Short mmCIF file of C-alpha atoms in Angstrom, two decimals:
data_model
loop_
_atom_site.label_atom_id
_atom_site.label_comp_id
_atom_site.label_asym_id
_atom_site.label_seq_id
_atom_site.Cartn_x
_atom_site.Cartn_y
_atom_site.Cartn_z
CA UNK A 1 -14.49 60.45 -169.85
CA UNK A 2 -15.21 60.82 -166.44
CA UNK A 3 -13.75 63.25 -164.29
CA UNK A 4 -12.83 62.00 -160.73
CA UNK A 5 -13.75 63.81 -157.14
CA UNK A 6 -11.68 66.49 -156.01
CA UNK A 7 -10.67 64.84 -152.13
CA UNK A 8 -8.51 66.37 -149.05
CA UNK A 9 -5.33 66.31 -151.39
CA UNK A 10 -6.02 67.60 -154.73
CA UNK A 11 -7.13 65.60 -157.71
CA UNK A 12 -8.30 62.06 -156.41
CA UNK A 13 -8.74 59.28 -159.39
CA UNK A 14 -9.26 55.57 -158.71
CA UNK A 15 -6.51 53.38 -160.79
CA UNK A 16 -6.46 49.53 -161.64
CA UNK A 17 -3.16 49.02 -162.18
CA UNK A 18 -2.53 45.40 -163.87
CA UNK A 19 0.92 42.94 -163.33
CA UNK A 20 1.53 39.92 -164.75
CA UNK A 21 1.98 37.88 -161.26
CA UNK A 22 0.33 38.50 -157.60
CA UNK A 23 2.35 38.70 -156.27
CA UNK A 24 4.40 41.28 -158.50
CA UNK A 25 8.42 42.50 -159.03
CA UNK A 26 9.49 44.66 -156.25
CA UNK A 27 9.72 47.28 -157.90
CA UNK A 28 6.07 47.40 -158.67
CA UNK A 29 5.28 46.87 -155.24
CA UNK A 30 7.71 49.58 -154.56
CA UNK A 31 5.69 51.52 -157.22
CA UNK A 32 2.04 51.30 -155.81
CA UNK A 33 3.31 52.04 -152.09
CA UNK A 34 5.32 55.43 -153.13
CA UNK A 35 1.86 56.19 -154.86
CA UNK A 36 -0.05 55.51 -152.14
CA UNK A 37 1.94 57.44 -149.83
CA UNK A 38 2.65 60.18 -151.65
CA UNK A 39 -0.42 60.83 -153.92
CA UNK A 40 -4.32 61.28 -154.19
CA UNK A 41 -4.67 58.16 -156.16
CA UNK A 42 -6.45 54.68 -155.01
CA UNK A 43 -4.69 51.89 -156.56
CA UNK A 44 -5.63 48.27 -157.10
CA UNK A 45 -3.06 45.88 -158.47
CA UNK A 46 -4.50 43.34 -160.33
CA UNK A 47 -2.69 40.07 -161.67
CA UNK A 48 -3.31 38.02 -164.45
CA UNK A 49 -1.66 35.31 -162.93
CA UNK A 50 -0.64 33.52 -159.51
CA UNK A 51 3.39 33.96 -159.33
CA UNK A 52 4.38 29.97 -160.18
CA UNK A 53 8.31 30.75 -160.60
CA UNK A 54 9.82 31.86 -157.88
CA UNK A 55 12.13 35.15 -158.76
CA UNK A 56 14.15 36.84 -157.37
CA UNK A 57 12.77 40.05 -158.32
CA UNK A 58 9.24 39.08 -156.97
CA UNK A 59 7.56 40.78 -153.66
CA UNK A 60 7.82 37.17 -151.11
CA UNK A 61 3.60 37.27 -151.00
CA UNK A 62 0.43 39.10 -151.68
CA UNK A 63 -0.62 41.94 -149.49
CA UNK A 64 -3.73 44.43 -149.07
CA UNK A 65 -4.84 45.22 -152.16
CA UNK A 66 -3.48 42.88 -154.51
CA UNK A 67 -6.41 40.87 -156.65
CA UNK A 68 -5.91 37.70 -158.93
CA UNK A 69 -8.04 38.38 -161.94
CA UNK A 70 -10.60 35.45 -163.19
CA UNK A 71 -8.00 34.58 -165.89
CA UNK A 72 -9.61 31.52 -167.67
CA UNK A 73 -6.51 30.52 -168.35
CA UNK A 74 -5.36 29.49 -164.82
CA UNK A 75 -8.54 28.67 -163.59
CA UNK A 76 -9.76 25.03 -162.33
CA UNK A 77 -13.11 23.86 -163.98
CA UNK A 78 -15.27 24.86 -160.53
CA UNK A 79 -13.44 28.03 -160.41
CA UNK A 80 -14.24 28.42 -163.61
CA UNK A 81 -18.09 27.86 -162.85
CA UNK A 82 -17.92 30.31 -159.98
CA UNK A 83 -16.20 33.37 -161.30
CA UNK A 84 -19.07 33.30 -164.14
CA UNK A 85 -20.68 35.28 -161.80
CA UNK A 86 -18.62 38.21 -163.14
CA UNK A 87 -20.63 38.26 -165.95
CA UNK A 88 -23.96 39.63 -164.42
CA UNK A 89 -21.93 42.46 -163.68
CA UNK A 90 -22.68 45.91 -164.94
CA UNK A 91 -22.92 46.27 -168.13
CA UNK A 92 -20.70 43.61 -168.95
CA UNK A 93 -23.59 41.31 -170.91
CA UNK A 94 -24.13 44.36 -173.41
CA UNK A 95 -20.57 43.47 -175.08
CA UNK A 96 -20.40 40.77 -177.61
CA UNK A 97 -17.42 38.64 -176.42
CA UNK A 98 -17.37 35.25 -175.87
CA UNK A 99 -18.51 34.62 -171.99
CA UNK A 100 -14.68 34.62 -170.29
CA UNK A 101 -14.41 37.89 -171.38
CA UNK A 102 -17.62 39.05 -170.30
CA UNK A 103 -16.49 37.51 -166.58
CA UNK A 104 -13.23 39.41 -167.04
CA UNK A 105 -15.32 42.68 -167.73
CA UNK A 106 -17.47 41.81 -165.12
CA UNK A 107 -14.81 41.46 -162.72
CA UNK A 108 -12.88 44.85 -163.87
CA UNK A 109 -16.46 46.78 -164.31
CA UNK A 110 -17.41 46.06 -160.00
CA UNK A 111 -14.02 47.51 -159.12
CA UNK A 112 -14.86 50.92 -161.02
CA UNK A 113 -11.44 51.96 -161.89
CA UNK A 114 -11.31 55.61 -163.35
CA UNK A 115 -8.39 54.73 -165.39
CA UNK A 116 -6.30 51.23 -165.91
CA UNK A 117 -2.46 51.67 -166.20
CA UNK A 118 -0.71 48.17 -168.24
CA UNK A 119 2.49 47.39 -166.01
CA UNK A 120 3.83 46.02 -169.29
CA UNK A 121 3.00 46.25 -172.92
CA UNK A 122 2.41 42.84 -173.79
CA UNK A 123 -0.53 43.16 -171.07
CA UNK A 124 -1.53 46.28 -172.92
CA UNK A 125 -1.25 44.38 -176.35
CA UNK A 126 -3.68 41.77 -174.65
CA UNK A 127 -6.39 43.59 -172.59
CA UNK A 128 -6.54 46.94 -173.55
CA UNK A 129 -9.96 46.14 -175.02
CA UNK A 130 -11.27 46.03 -171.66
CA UNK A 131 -10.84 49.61 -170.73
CA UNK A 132 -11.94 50.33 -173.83
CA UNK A 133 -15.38 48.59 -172.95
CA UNK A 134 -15.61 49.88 -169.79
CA UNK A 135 -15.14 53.43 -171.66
CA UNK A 136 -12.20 54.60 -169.34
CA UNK A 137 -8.57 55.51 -170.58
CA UNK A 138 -5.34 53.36 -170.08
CA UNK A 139 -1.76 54.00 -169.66
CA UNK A 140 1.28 51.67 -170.51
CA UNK A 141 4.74 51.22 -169.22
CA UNK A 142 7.86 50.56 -171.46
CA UNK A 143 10.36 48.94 -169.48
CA UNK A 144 12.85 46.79 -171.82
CA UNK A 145 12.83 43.91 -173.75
CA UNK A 146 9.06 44.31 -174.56
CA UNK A 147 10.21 47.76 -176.55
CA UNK A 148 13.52 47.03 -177.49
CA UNK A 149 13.61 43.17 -178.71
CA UNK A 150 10.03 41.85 -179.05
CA UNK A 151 9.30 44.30 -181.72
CA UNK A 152 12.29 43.17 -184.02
CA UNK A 153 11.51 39.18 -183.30
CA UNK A 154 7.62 39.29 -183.92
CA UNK A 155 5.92 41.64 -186.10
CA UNK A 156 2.47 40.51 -185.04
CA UNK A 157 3.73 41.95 -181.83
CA UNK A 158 5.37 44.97 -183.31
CA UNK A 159 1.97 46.18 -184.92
CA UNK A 160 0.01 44.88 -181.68
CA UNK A 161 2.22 47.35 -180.04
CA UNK A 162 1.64 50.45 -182.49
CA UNK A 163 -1.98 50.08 -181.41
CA UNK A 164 -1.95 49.69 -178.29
CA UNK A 165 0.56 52.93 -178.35
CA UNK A 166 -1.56 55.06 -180.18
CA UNK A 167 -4.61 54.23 -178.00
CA UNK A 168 -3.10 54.82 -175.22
CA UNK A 169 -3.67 58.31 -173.10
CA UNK A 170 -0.30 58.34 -171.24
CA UNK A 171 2.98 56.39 -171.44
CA UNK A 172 4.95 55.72 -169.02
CA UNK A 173 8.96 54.94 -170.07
CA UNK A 174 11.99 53.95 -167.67
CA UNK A 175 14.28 56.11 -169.53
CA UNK A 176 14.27 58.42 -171.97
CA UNK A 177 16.55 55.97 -174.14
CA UNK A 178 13.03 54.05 -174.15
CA UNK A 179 11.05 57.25 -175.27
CA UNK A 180 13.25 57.40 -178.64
CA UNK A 181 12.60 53.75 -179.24
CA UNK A 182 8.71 53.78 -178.34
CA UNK A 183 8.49 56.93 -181.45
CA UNK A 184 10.67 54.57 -183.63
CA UNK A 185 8.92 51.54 -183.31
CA UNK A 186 5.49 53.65 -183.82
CA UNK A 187 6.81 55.87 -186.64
CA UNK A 188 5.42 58.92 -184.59
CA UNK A 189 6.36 61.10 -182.01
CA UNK A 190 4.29 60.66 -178.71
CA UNK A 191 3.83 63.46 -177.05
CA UNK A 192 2.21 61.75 -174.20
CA UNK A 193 4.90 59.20 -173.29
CA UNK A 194 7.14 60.99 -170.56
CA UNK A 195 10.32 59.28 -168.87
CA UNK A 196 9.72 57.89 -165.24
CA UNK A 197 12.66 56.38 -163.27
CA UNK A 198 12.33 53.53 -161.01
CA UNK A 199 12.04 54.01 -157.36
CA UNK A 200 15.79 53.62 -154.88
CA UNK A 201 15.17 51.58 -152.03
CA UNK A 202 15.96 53.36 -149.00
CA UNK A 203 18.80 52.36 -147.03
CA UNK A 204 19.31 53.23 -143.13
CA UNK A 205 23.21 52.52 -142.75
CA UNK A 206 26.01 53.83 -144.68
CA UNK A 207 28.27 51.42 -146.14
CA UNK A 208 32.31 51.06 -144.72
CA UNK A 209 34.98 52.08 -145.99
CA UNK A 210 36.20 50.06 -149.11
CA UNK A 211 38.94 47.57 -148.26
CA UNK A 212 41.52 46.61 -150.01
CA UNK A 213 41.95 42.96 -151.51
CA UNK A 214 44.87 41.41 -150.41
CA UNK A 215 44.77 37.31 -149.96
CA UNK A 216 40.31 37.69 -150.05
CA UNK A 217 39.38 37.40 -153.95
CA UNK A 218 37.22 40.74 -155.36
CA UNK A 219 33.29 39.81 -155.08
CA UNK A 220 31.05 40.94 -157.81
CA UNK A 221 27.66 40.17 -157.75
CA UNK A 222 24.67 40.19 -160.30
CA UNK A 223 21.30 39.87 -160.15
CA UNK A 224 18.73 38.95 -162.56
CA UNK A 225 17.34 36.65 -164.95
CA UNK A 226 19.75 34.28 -166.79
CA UNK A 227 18.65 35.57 -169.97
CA UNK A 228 20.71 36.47 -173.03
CA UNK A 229 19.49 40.31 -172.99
CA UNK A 230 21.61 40.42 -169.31
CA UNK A 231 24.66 39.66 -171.89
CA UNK A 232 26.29 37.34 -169.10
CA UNK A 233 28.14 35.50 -171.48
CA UNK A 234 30.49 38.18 -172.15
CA UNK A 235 30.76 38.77 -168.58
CA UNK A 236 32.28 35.14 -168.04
CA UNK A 237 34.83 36.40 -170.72
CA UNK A 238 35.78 39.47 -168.77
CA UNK A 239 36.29 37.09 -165.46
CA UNK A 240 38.77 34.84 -167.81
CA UNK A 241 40.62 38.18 -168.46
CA UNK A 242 40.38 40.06 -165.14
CA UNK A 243 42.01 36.76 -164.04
CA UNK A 244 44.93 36.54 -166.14
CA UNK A 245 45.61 39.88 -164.92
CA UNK A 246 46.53 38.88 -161.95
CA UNK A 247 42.87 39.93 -159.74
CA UNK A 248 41.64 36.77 -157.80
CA UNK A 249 37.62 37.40 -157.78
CA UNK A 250 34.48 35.75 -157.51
CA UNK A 251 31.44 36.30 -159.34
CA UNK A 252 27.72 35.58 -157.76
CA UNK A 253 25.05 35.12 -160.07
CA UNK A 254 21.52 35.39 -158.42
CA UNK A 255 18.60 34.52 -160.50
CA UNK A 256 17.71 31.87 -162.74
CA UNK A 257 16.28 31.44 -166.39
CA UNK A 258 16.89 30.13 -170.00
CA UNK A 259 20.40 30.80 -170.53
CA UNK A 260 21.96 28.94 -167.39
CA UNK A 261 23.53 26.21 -169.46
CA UNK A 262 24.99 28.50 -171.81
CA UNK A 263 26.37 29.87 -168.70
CA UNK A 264 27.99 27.10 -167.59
CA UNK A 265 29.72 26.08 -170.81
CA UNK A 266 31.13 29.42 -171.09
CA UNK A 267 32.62 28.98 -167.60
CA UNK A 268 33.94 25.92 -168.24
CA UNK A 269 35.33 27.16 -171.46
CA UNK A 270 37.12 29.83 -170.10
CA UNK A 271 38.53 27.83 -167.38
CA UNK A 272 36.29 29.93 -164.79
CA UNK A 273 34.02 27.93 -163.38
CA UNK A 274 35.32 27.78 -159.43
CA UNK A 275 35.28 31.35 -159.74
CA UNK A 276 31.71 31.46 -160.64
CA UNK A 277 28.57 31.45 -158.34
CA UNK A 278 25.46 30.49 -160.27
CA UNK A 279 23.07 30.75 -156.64
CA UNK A 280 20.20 30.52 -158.19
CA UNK A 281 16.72 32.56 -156.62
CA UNK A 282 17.26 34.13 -153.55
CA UNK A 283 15.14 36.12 -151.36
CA UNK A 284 15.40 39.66 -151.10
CA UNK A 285 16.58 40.14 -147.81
CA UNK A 286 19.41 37.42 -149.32
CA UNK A 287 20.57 39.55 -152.07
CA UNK A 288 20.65 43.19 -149.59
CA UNK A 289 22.91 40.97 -147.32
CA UNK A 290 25.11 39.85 -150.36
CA UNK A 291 24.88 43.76 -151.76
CA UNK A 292 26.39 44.46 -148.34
CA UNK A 293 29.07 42.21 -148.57
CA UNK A 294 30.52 42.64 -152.31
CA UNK A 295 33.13 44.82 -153.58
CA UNK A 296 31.59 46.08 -157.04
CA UNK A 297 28.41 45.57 -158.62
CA UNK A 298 28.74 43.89 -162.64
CA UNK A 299 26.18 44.45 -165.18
CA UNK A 300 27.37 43.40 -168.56
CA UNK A 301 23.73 43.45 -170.29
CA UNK A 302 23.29 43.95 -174.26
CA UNK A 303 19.71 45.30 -174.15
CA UNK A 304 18.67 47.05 -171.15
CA UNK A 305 15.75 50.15 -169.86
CA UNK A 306 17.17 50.85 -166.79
CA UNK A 307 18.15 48.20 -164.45
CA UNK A 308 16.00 48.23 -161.10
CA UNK A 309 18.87 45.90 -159.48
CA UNK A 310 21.40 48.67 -160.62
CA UNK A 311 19.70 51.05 -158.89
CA UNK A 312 19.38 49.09 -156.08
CA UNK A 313 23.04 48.44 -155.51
CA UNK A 314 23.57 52.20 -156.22
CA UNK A 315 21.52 52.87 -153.26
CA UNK A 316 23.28 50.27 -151.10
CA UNK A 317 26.30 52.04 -151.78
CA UNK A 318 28.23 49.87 -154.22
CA UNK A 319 30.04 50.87 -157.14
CA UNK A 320 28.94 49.37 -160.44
CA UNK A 321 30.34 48.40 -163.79
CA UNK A 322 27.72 48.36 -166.29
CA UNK A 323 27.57 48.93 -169.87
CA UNK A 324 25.90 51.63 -171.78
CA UNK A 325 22.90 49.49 -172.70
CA UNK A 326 19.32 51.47 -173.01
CA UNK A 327 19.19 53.93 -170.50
CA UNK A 328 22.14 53.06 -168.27
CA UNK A 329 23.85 56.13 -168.88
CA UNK A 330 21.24 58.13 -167.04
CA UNK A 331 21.58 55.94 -164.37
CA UNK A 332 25.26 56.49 -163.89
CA UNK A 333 27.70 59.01 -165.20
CA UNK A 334 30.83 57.74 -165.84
CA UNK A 335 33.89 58.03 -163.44
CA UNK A 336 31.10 60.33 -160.88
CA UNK A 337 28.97 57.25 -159.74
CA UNK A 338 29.71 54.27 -161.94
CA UNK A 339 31.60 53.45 -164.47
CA UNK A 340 30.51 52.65 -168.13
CA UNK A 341 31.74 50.76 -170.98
CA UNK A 342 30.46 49.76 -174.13
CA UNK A 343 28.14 46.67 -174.64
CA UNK A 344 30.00 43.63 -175.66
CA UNK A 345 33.25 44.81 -175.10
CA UNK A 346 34.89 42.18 -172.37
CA UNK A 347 38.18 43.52 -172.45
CA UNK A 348 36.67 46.72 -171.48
CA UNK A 349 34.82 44.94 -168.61
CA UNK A 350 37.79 43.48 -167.21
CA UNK A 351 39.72 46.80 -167.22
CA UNK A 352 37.09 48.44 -165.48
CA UNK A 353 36.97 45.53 -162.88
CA UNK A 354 40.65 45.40 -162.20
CA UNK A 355 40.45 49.87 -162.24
CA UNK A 356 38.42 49.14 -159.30
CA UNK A 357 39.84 45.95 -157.41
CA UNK A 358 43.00 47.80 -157.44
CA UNK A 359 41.79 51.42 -155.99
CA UNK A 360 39.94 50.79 -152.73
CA UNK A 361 39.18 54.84 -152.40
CA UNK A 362 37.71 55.21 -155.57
CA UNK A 363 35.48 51.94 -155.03
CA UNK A 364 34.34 54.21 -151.97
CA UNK A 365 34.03 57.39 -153.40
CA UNK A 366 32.18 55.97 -156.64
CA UNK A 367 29.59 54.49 -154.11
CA UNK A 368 28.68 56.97 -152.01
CA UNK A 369 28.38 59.10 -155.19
CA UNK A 370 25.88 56.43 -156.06
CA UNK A 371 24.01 56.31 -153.28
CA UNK A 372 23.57 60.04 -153.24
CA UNK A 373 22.59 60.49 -156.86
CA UNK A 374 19.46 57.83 -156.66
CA UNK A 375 18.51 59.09 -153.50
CA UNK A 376 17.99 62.05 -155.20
CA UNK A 377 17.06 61.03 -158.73
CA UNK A 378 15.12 57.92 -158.39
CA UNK A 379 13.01 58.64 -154.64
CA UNK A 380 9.61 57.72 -154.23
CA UNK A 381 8.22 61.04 -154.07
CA UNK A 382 9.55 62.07 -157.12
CA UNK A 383 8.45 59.13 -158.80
CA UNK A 384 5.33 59.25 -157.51
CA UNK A 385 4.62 63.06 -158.50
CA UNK A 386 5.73 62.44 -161.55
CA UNK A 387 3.21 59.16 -162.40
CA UNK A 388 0.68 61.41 -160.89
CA UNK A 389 0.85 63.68 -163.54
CA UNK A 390 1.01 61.01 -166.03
CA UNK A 391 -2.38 60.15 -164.59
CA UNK A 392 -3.89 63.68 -164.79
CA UNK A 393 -3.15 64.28 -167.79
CA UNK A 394 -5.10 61.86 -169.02
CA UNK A 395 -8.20 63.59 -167.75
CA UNK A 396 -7.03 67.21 -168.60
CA UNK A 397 -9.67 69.06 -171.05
CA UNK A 398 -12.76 66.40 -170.11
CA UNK A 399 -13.10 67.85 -166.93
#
């Protein structure tokens, strides 16, 4: 393996980094600027794909730096034609793959990428056969779902995963709840998968004092896909009880996905649905306005790594209730920053929520707790040191 330069700042390597969408979640974005800022490392985000859906958790559009790889699969018939090209590349018409693939090689092989890092590891599962062509090593990230649920639902992609694991010279996992389940899914222990946390956004104003509720109803707010993993259903059932304890409250829902209808019936089951906000996608500068306006932060999920919109309203100063799904409790210590109950438990939920809508000063103190902790914890630099290293050490001993 290739060793790369020694420049100005210490170890300099050249990394393709590879998302699912251009443009990609914010907190990849976040991601490549902390490690461009912070780090001797030249990164290139690739995408497999043009961003179709709008999300709320996308970047709003491409910038420097950001490539659309000549997927086949999205491409028109004279796009198509012309990204062939790709396939004079290098040494891309030695392999024996069918021509797409040799135009994908091409593509990867011009951009001369020391080392390619998988943003998630269905992408890994997919292409890591083309830094093994290229004859380069490859890193993965573990974030959620693709770890924790995809494994037990598809064993093709529960053995997919074991390999692409094992082949891989650094992973990179959002918690260290994630570690434990990468080694059980792979029946190993994997010495080279070390715990990364997400990056804080940074916040310039300090949030006011907490107020207390009076005739305006408690507003929690959500974000995220509408998916059953973000266990929302149970979170309608702790608005039905935080109700009929006498807290008037509204809940705003931003995102969209599968689940929505499910959703809905729940609300109307419960006898809920005025006091629930289904927005929708929103922009980001949207949901930092709403995060500035809401009382307490709700995240009932059932399957979880660590929640980058947790973290985000942790930085914006707002207390959270959240279960103890994945990693969450290294996010938030309970009754310091946060509070914490178990997954599935609405009654638990609604406690926690009415705790809070009737203690204005701890709403405050719990946030600013928050806001301190990631600032610390989860900072770009720190993150960005630490991926570093991840990166090294895939080179260390081929020097």
């Amino acid at each position: 393996l290739p060793w790369p330069d020694r420049g100005p700042h210490g170890w300099y390597m050249r990394v393709c980094e590879i998302s699912h969408t251009v443009p990609p979640e914010v907190f990849i974005r976040r991601h490549v600027e902390a490690m461009r800022r912070y780090s001797a490392v030249d990164i290139v985000l690739v995408g497999r794909s043009p961003a179709t859906q709008p999300q709320a958790s996308l970047a709003d559009k491409p910038v420097a730096g950001e490539l659309l790889m000549p997927n086949y699969d999205h491409l028109s018939l004279p796009a198509k034609v012309w990204n062939l090209r790709y396939a004079l590349a290098g040494n891309s018409w030695r392999v024996r793959r069918p021509l797409r693939d040799r135009a994908v090689l091409g593509f990867f092989d011009r951009l001369q990428p020391d080392l390619i890092h998988f943003h998630m590891a269905g992408l890994a599962i997919l292409m890591r056969w083309i830094p093994e062509a290229l004859g380069i090593p490859y890193t993965v990230s573990l974030r959620g779902s693709d770890i924790q649920v995809e494994p037990v639902v598809n064993e093709g992609y529960r053995q997919g995963l074991k390999d692409a694991l094992c082949g891989a010279r650094g992973i990179h996992c959002v918690s260290e709840d994630i570690r434990r389940t990468a080694e059980e899914v792979t029946e190993q222990a994997l010495p080279h998968a070390k715990a990364i946390y997400t990056i804080a956004p940074e916040h310039s104003s300090e949030r006011p004092l907490a107020r207390g509720i009076g005739r305006r109803p408690l507003l929690l707010v959500t974000v995220g896909r509408l998916h059953w993993c973000k266990g929302l259903e149970y979170g309608v059932v702790a608005i039905a009880e935080l109700r009929r304890r006498g807290i008037s409250c509204r809940w705003r829902v931003v995102g969209e996905g599968p689940c929505r209808v499910q959703i809905e019936y729940a609300a109307r089951d419960e006898g809920v649905e005025d006091a629930i906000e289904l927005v929708g996608v929103r922009p980001q500068s949207w949901i930092r306005d709403t995060l500035a306006e809401a009382d307490v932060y709700f995240h009932p999920a059932v399957a979880e790594g660590i929640s980058n919109a947790v973290i985000e309203a942790m930085a914006a100063g707002l207390p959270v209730v959240a279960t103890r799904a994945g990693g969450m409790d290294e996010a938030i210590s309970h009754d310091e920053d946060g509070l914490l109950v178990p997954t599935r438990d609405w009654r638990a939920m609604a406690r926690a929520l009415e705790e809070l809508a009737r203690d204005p000063e701890r709403r405050t103190r719990l946030g600013r707790a928050a806001s301190a902790k990631v600032r610390e914890r989860f900072s770009a630099s720190r993150h960005s040191r630490e991926f570093f290293e991840l990166y090294q050490g895939c080179f260390q001993g081929r020097r």
